[in-house]
mmCIF file of C-alpha atoms in Angstrom:
data_model
loop_
_atom_site.group_PDB
_atom_site.id
_atom_site.type_symbol
_atom_site.label_atom_id
_atom_site.label_comp_id
_atom_site.label_asym_id
_atom_site.label_seq_id
_atom_site.Cartn_x
_atom_site.Cartn_y
_atom_site.Cartn_z
ATOM 1 C CA MET E 1 10.907 31.749 -50.477
ATOM 2 C CA LYS E 2 7.815 29.886 -51.644
ATOM 3 C CA SER E 3 8.732 30.552 -55.277
ATOM 4 C CA LEU E 4 12.199 29.081 -54.652
ATOM 5 C CA ASP E 5 10.490 26.032 -53.120
ATOM 6 C CA VAL E 6 8.367 25.596 -56.257
ATOM 7 C CA ILE E 7 11.338 26.043 -58.618
ATOM 8 C CA ALA E 8 13.351 23.492 -56.647
ATOM 9 C CA ALA E 9 10.437 21.040 -56.691
ATOM 10 C CA VAL E 10 9.984 21.420 -60.456
ATOM 11 C CA LEU E 11 13.697 20.840 -61.042
ATOM 12 C CA LEU E 12 13.549 17.731 -58.858
ATOM 13 C CA VAL E 13 10.653 16.403 -60.918
ATOM 14 C CA VAL E 14 12.610 17.074 -64.126
ATOM 15 C CA GLY E 15 15.613 15.257 -62.667
ATOM 16 C CA GLY E 16 13.500 12.375 -61.423
ATOM 17 C CA VAL E 17 11.741 11.925 -64.758
ATOM 18 C CA ASN E 18 15.076 12.098 -66.574
ATOM 19 C CA TRP E 19 16.657 9.451 -64.330
ATOM 20 C CA GLY E 20 13.552 7.292 -64.647
ATOM 21 C CA LEU E 21 13.791 7.453 -68.427
ATOM 22 C CA VAL E 22 17.505 6.657 -68.268
ATOM 23 C CA GLY E 23 16.804 3.614 -66.104
ATOM 24 C CA ILE E 24 13.809 2.313 -68.046
ATOM 25 C CA ALA E 25 14.503 3.250 -71.662
ATOM 26 C CA HIS E 26 18.180 4.326 -71.743
ATOM 27 C CA PHE E 27 16.890 7.731 -72.904
ATOM 28 C CA ASP E 28 18.373 11.019 -71.639
ATOM 29 C CA LEU E 29 15.650 13.664 -71.971
ATOM 30 C CA VAL E 30 17.934 16.578 -71.049
ATOM 31 C CA ALA E 31 20.521 15.588 -73.663
ATOM 32 C CA THR E 32 17.771 15.150 -76.266
ATOM 33 C CA LEU E 33 16.299 18.584 -75.504
ATOM 34 C CA PHE E 34 19.698 20.136 -76.204
ATOM 35 C CA GLY E 35 20.220 18.140 -79.432
ATOM 36 C CA MET E 36 22.728 15.637 -78.101
ATOM 37 C CA LYS E 37 22.958 11.872 -77.886
ATOM 38 C CA PHE E 38 22.699 9.771 -74.732
ATOM 39 C CA GLY E 39 25.630 10.472 -72.425
ATOM 40 C CA GLU E 40 26.797 13.635 -74.184
ATOM 41 C CA THR E 41 26.948 16.878 -72.245
ATOM 42 C CA SER E 42 27.229 20.543 -73.054
ATOM 43 C CA ALA E 43 27.457 23.664 -70.938
ATOM 44 C CA LEU E 44 23.645 23.954 -71.014
ATOM 45 C CA SER E 45 22.932 20.348 -70.050
ATOM 46 C CA SER E 46 25.587 20.528 -67.325
ATOM 47 C CA ALA E 47 23.862 23.658 -65.994
ATOM 48 C CA VAL E 48 20.537 21.782 -65.864
ATOM 49 C CA TYR E 49 22.144 18.852 -64.031
ATOM 50 C CA LEU E 50 23.836 21.267 -61.608
ATOM 51 C CA LEU E 51 20.545 23.052 -60.900
ATOM 52 C CA VAL E 52 18.797 19.730 -60.285
ATOM 53 C CA GLY E 53 21.541 18.722 -57.840
ATOM 54 C CA LEU E 54 21.428 22.061 -56.036
ATOM 55 C CA SER E 55 17.632 21.771 -55.831
ATOM 56 C CA ALA E 56 17.965 18.372 -54.177
ATOM 57 C CA LEU E 57 20.431 19.759 -51.643
ATOM 58 C CA TYR E 58 18.174 22.752 -50.968
ATOM 59 C CA GLN E 59 15.145 20.513 -50.428
ATOM 60 C CA ALA E 60 17.072 18.130 -48.176
ATOM 61 C CA VAL E 61 18.617 20.848 -46.005
ATOM 62 C CA SER E 62 15.477 22.963 -45.634
ATOM 63 C CA PHE E 63 12.841 20.199 -45.504
ATOM 64 C CA LYS E 64 11.342 21.225 -42.158
ATOM 65 C CA SER E 65 11.322 24.951 -42.904
ATOM 66 C CA ILE E 66 9.633 24.300 -46.263
ATOM 67 C CA GLN E 67 6.923 22.351 -44.460
ATOM 68 C CA ARG E 68 6.400 25.214 -41.994
ATOM 69 C CA ARG E 69 6.200 27.773 -44.826
ATOM 70 C CA TRP E 70 3.571 25.727 -46.624
ATOM 71 C CA GLY E 71 1.659 24.932 -43.430
ATOM 72 C CA HIS E 72 2.127 21.158 -43.482
ATOM 73 C CA GLU E 73 3.192 18.888 -40.701
ATOM 74 C CA SER E 74 5.023 15.750 -41.644
ATOM 75 C CA ALA E 75 4.703 12.367 -40.013
ATOM 76 C CA PHE E 76 8.422 12.812 -39.279
ATOM 77 C CA ALA E 77 7.727 15.948 -37.246
ATOM 78 C CA ARG E 78 5.211 14.250 -34.908
#
């Protein structure tokens, strides 16, 4: 499960960086990586966006169990 935690975290960072670039520079990194213009989508870019969304849901739903697996206690848990 720890590897799934890491994959989900990496995908969340990718999504966060992409949305940050969209907000600051109107630049879609995922679209650019797949050879498209801002706002265009393909099956591959849609798959990336879907994985980022699923990663966010996974992290949100299993937040406390992820903390227990990694041996951290949150300020929320106190």
